[in-house]
Short mmCIF file of C-alpha atoms and ligand atoms in Angstrom, two decimals:
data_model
loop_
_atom_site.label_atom_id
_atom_site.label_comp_id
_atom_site.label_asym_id
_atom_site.label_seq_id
_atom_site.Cartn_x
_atom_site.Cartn_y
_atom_site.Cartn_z
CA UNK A 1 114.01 125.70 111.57
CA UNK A 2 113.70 122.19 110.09
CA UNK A 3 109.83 121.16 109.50
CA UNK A 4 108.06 117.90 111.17
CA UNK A 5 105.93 116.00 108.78
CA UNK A 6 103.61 113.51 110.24
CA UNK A 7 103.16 110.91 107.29
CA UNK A 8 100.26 108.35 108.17
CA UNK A 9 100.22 104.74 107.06
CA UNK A 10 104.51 105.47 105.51
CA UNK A 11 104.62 101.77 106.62
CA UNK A 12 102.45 100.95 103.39
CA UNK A 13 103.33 100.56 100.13
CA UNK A 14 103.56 104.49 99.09
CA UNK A 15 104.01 105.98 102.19
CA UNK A 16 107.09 103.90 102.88
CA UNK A 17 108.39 105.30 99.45
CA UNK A 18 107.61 108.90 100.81
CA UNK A 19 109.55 108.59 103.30
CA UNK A 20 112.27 107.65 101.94
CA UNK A 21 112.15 110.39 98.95
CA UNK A 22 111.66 112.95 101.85
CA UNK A 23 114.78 111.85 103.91
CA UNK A 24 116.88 111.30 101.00
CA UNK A 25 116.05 115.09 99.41
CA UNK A 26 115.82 117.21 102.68
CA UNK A 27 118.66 117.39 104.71
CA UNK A 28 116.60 119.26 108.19
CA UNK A 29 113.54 117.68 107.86
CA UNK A 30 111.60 115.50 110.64
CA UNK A 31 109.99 112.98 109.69
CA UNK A 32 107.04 111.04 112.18
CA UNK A 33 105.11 108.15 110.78
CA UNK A 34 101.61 107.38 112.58
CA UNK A 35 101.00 103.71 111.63
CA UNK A 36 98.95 100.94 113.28
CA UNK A 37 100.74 97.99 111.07
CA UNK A 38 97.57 96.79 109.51
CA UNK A 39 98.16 93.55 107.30
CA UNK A 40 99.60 95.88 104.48
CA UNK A 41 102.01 97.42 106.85
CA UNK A 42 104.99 96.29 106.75
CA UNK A 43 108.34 97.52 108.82
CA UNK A 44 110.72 95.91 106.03
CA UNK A 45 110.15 98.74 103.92
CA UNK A 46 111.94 101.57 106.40
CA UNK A 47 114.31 98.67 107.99
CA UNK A 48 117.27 101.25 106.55
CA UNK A 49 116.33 104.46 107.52
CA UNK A 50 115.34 103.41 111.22
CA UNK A 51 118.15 104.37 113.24
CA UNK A 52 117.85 107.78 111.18
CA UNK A 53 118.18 110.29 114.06
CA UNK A 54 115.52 112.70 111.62
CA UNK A 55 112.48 109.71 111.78
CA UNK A 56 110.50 108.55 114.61
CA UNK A 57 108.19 105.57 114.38
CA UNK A 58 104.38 105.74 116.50
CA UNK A 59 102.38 102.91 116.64
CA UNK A 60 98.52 104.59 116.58
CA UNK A 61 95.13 103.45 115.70
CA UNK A 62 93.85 106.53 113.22
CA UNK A 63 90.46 105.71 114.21
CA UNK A 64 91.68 105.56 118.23
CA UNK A 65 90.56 109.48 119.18
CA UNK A 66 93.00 108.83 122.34
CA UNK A 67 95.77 108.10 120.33
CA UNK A 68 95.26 110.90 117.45
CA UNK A 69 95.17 113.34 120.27
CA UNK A 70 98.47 111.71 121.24
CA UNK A 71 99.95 112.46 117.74
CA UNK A 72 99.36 115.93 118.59
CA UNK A 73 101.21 116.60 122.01
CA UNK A 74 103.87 116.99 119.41
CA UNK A 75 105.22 119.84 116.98
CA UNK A 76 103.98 119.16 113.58
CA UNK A 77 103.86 121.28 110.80
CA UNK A 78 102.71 119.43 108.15
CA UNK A 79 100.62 116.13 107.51
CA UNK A 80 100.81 113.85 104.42
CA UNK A 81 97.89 111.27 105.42
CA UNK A 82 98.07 107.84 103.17
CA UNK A 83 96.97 105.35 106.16
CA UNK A 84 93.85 104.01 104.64
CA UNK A 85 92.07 100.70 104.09
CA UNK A 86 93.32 100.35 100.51
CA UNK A 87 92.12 96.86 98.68
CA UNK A 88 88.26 97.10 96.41
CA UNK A 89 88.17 93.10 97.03
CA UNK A 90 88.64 92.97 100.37
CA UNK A 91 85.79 96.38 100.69
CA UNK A 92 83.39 94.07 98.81
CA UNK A 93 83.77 91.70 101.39
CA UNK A 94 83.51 93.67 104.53
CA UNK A 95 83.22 97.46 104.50
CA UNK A 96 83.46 97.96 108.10
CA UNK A 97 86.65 98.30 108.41
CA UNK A 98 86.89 100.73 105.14
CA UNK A 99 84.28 103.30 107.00
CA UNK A 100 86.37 102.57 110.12
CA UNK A 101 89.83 104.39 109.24
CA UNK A 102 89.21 106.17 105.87
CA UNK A 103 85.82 107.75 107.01
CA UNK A 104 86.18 107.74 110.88
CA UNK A 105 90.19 108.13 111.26
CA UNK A 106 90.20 110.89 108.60
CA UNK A 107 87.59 112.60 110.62
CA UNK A 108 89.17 112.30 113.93
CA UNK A 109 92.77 113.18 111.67
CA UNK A 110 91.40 116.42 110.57
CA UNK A 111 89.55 117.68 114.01
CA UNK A 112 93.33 117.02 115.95
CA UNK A 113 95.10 118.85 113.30
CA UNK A 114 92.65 121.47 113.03
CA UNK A 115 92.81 122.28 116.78
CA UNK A 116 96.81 122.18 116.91
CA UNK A 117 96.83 124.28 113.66
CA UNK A 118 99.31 123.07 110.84
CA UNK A 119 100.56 124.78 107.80
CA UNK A 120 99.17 122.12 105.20
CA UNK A 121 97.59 118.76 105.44
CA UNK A 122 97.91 116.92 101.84
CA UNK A 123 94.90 113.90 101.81
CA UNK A 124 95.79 111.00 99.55
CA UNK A 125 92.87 110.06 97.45
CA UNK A 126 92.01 107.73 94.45
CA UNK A 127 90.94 108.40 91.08
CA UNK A 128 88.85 105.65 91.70
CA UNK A 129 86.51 108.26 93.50
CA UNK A 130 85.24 109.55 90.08
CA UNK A 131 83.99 106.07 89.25
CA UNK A 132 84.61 103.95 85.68
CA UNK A 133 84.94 106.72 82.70
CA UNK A 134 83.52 105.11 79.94
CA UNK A 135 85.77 107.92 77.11
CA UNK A 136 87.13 110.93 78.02
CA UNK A 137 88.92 111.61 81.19
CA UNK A 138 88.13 113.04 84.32
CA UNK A 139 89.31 116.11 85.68
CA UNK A 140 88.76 117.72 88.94
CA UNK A 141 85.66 118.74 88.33
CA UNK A 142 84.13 115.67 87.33
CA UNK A 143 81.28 114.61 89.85
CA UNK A 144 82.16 111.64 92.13
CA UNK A 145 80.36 108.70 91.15
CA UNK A 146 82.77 105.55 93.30
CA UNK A 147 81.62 102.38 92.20
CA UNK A 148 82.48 100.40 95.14
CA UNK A 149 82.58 100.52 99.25
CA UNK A 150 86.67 101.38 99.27
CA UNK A 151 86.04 104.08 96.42
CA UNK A 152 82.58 105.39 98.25
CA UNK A 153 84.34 105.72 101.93
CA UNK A 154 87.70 107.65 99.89
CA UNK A 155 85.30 109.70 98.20
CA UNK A 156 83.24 110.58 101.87
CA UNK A 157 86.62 111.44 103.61
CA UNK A 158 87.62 113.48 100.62
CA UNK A 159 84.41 115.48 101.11
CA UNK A 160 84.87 115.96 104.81
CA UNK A 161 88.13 117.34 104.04
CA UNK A 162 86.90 119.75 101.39
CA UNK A 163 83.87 120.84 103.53
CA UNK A 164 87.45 121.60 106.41
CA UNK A 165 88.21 123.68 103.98
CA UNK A 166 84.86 125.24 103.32
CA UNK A 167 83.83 126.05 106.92
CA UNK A 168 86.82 126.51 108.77
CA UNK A 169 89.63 127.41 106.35
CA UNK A 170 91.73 123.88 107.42
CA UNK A 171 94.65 124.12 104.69
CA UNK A 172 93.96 120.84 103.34
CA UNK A 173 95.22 120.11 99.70
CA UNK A 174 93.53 116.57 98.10
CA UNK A 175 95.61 114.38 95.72
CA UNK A 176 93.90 112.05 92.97
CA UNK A 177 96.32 109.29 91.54
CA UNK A 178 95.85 106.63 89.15
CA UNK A 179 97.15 102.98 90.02
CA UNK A 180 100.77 102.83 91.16
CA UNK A 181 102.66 100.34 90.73
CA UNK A 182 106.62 99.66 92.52
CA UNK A 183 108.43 97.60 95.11
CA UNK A 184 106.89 96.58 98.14
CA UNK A 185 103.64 96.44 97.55
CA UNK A 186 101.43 94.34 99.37
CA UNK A 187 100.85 91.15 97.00
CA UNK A 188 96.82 91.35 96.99
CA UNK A 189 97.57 94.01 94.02
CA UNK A 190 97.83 92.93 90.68
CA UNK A 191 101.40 93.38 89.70
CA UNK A 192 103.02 91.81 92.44
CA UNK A 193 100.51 89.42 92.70
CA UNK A 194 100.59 88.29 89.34
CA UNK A 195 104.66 87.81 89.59
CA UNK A 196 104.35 86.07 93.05
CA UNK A 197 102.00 83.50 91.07
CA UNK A 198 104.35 83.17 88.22
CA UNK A 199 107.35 82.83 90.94
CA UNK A 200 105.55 79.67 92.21
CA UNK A 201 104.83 78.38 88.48
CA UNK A 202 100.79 78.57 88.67
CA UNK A 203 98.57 80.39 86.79
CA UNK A 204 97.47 83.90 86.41
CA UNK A 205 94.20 85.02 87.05
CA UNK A 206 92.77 87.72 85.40
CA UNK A 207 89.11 89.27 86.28
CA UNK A 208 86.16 89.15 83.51
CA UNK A 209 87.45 89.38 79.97
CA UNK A 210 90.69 91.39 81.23
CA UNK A 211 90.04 94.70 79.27
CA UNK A 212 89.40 96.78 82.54
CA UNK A 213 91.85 100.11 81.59
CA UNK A 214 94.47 101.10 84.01
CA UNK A 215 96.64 104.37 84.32
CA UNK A 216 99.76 102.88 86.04
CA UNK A 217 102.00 105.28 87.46
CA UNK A 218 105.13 104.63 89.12
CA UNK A 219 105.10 105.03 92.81
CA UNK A 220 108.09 107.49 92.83
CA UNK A 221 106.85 109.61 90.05
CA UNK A 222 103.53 109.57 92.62
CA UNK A 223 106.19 110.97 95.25
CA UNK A 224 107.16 113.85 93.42
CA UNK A 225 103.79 114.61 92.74
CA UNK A 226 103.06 114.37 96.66
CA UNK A 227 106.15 116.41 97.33
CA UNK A 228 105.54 119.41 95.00
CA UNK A 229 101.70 119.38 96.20
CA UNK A 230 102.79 119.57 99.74
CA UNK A 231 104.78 122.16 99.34
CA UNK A 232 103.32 124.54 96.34
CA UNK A 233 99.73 123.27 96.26
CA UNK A 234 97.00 125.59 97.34
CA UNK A 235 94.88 124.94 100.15
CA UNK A 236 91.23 123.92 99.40
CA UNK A 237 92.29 122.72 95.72
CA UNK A 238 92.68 119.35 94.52
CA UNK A 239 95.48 117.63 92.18
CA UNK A 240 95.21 114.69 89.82
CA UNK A 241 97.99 112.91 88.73
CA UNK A 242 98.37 110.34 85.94
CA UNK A 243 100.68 108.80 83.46
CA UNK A 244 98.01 109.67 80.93
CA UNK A 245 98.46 105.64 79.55
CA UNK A 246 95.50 103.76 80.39
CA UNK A 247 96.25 100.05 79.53
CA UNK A 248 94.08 97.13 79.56
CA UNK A 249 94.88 94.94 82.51
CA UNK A 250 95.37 92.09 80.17
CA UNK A 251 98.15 93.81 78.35
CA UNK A 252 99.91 94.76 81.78
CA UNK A 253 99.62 90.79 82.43
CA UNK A 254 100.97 89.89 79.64
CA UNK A 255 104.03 92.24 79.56
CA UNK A 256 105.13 90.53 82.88
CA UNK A 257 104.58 87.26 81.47
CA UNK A 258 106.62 88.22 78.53
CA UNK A 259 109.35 89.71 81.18
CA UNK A 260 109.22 86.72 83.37
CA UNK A 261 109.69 84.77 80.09
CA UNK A 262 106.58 82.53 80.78
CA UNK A 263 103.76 81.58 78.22
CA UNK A 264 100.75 83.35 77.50
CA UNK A 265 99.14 80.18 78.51
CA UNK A 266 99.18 80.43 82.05
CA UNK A 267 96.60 83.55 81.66
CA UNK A 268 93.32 82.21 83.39
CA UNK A 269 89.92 84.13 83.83
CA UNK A 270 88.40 83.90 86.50
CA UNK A 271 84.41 85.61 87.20
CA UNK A 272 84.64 89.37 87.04
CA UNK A 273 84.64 91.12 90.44
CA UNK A 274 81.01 92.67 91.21
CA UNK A 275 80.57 95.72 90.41
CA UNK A 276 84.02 95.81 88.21
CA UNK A 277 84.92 99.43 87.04
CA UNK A 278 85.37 98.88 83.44
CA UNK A 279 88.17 102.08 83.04
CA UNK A 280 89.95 104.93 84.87
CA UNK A 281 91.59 107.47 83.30
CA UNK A 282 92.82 110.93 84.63
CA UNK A 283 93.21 114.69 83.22
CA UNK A 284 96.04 115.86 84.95
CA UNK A 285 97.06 118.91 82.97
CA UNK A 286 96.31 120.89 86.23
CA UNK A 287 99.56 119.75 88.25
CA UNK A 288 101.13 119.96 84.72
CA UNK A 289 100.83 123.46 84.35
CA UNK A 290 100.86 124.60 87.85
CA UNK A 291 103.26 122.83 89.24
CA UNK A 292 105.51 121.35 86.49
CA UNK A 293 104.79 117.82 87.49
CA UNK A 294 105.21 115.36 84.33
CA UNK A 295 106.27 111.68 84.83
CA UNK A 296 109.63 110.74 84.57
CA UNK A 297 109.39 107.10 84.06
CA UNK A 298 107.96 105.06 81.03
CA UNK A 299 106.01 101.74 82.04
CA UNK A 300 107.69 99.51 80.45
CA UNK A 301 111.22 100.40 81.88
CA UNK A 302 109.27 100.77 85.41
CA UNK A 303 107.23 97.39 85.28
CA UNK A 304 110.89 95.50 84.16
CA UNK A 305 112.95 97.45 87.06
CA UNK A 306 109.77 96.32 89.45
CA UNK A 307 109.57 92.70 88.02
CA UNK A 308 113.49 92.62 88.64
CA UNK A 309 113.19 94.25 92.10
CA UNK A 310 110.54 91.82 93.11
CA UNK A 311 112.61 88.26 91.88
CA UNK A 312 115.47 89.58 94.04
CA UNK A 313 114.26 90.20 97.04
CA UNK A 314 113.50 86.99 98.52
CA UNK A 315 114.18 88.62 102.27
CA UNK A 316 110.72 90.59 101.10
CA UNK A 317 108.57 87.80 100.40
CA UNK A 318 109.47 86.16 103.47
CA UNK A 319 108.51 89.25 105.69
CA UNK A 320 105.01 88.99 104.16
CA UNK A 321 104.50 85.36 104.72
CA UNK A 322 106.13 85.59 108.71
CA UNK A 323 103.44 88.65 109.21
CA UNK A 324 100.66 86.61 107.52
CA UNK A 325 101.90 83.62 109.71
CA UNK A 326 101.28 86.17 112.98
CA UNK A 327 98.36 87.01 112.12
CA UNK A 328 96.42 83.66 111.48
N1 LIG B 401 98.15 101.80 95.74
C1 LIG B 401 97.58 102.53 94.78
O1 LIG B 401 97.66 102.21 93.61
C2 LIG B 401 96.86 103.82 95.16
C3 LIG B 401 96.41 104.65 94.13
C4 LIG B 401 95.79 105.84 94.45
C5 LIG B 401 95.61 106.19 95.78
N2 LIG B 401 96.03 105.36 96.76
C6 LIG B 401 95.85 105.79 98.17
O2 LIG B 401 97.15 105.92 98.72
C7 LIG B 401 97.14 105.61 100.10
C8 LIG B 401 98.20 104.57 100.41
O3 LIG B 401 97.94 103.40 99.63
P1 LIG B 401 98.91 102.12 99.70
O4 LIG B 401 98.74 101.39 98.44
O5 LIG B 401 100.25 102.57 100.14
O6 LIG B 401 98.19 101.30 100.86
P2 LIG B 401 98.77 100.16 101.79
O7 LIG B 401 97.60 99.26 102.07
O8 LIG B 401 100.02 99.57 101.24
O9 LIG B 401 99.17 100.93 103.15
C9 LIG B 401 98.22 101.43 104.04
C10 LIG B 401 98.91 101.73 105.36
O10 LIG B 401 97.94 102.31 106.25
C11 LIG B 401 98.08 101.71 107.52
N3 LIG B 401 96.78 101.78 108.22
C12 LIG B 401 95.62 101.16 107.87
N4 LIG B 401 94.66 101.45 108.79
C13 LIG B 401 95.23 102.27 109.71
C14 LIG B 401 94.75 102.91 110.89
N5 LIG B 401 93.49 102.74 111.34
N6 LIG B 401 95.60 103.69 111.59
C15 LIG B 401 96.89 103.86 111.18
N7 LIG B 401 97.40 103.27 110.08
C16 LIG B 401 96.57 102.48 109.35
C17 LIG B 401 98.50 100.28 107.23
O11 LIG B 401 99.12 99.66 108.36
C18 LIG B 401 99.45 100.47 106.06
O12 LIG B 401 100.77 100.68 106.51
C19 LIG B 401 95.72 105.16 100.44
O13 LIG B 401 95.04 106.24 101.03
C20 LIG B 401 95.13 104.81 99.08
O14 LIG B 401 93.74 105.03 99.07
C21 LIG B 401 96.65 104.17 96.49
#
């Protein structure tokens, strides 16, 4: 019998790409996505796959418990949960909505799964929860230090899941990724917000001294991940998953400007964000060796395939500026 996965928040940047890796590699699978089309969510990025007879489209409030409950009057035998509020700057300026749907919408996610019973529910996470790591790496073990609201209310619903786990056995599985990076993703993120600035011929601006360290991974080497985890990774256990190839932001800004064929000139620094973690970087021999994850695609072929992807989809751009336009 062909499975129903209930992805949450597939019309963001990542769980759009889901999706689409799960339609295109599974012939008899179901596919619902739960999404309440926050600013970051964006219908473009499914526009091909919607008449697909295998996906169904819900508009729901995660942090609704009327409409979660909703979710559940239906079959579903797995849950891949992404929706989250997902920007630090915008958490510095209001965390409300941050404890809102990645606190309070995990919650209520987790209690309507729980009571329908599902065979695995795979929780998107950050490495960001871990905090900056000055050297080293952190593994899975490393205590949870997040440095900022966004980090602090992924690192709460994380622990709500585990303590699922704990007390009543809920078969939730907890993924850790480093920065991805891709097509279609909302332009408040540095890559595409960087070449949306160069499109328009102004300046890039680049937080404190730019050496903050980065582990960019591609956002379909994050869906394999994702898809092995859901289906081989054990219940109660969490997964990190990294390039392993932190880079200074200032380098990544620089190879686009390079790409883009634009001077190094147009680099501007601006006052570092408060509370700026200085690096991130991620042991992730653990879905190595288990699970045979390693990434498939080097950043620099990625970032010019994403650079490229981004210059040629005008149609994009202009679906983020009619939903800002909407919205005020
Ligand atoms: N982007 C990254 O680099 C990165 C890295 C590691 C982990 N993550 C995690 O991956 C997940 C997805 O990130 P993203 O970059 O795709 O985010 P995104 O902002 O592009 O997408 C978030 C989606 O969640 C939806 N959403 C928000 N609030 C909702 C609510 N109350 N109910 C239903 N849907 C809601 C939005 O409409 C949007 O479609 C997040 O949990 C994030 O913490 C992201």
């Amino acid at each position: 019998m062909s499975q129903t996965v209930l992805i949450t928040g597939g019309a963001g940047f990542i769980g759009s790409h889901y999706i689409r890796f799960l339609l295109n590699t599974y012939h008899d699978v179901k596919v619902m996505n739960a999404d309440a089309l926050t600013y970051s969510g964006n219908l473009y990025h499914l526009r091909d796959i919607e008449k697909d007879h295998r996906y169904q489209f819900l508009h729901v409030d995660l942090a609704e418990k009327e409409q979660v409950k909703k979710i559940f009057s239906r079959r579903i035998d797995q849950v891949v949960h992404f929706a989250a509020e997902s920007h630090v700057d915008r958490s510095i300026q209001n965390a409300e909505p941050f404890i809102r749907t990645n606190i309070a919408g995990t919650h209520l996610l987790i209690e309507a799964a729980k009571r329908t019973g599902i065979g695995k529910f795979v929780h998107i996470s950050t490495d960001e929860v871990y905090g900056s790591i000055v050297t080293g790496q952190a593994d899975e073990q490393t205590a949870l230090a997040p440095g900022n609201p966004y980090s602090a209310s992924k690192a709460a619903s994380d622990l709500l899941c585990l303590s699922f786990y704990n007390t009543y056995q809920f078969p939730v599985v907890i993924i850790r990724c480093t920065n991805n990076y891709g097509p279609c993703q909302y332009p408040e993120k540095l890559i595409p917000h960087l070449i949306r600035r160069l499109m328009d011929g102004q300046p890039v601006p680049i937080y404190g001294d730019g050496k903050q360290e980065r582990d960019w991974l591609h956002v379909r080497d994050h869906c394999h991940a994702i898809d092995l985890v859901r289906i081989h990774g054990r219940p109660g256990e969490i997964y990190n998953i990294s390039a392993g190839q932190p880079m200074a932001n200032i380098h990544v800004a620089k190879q686009i400007l390079d790409l883009m064929g634009k001077p190094t000139s147009l680099i501007e620094y601006i006052s570092d964000r408060p509370g700026h973690d200085v690096r991130y970087a991620l042991d992730s021999s653990k879905i190595r060796a288990e699970l045979g994850w390693a990434p498939a695609i080097p950043f620099e072929q990625g970032l010019e395939q994403t650079v490229e992807w981004y210059l040629q989809h005008p149609d994009w751009w202009a679906s983020i500026e009619q939903s800002r336009a909407e919205r005020g």
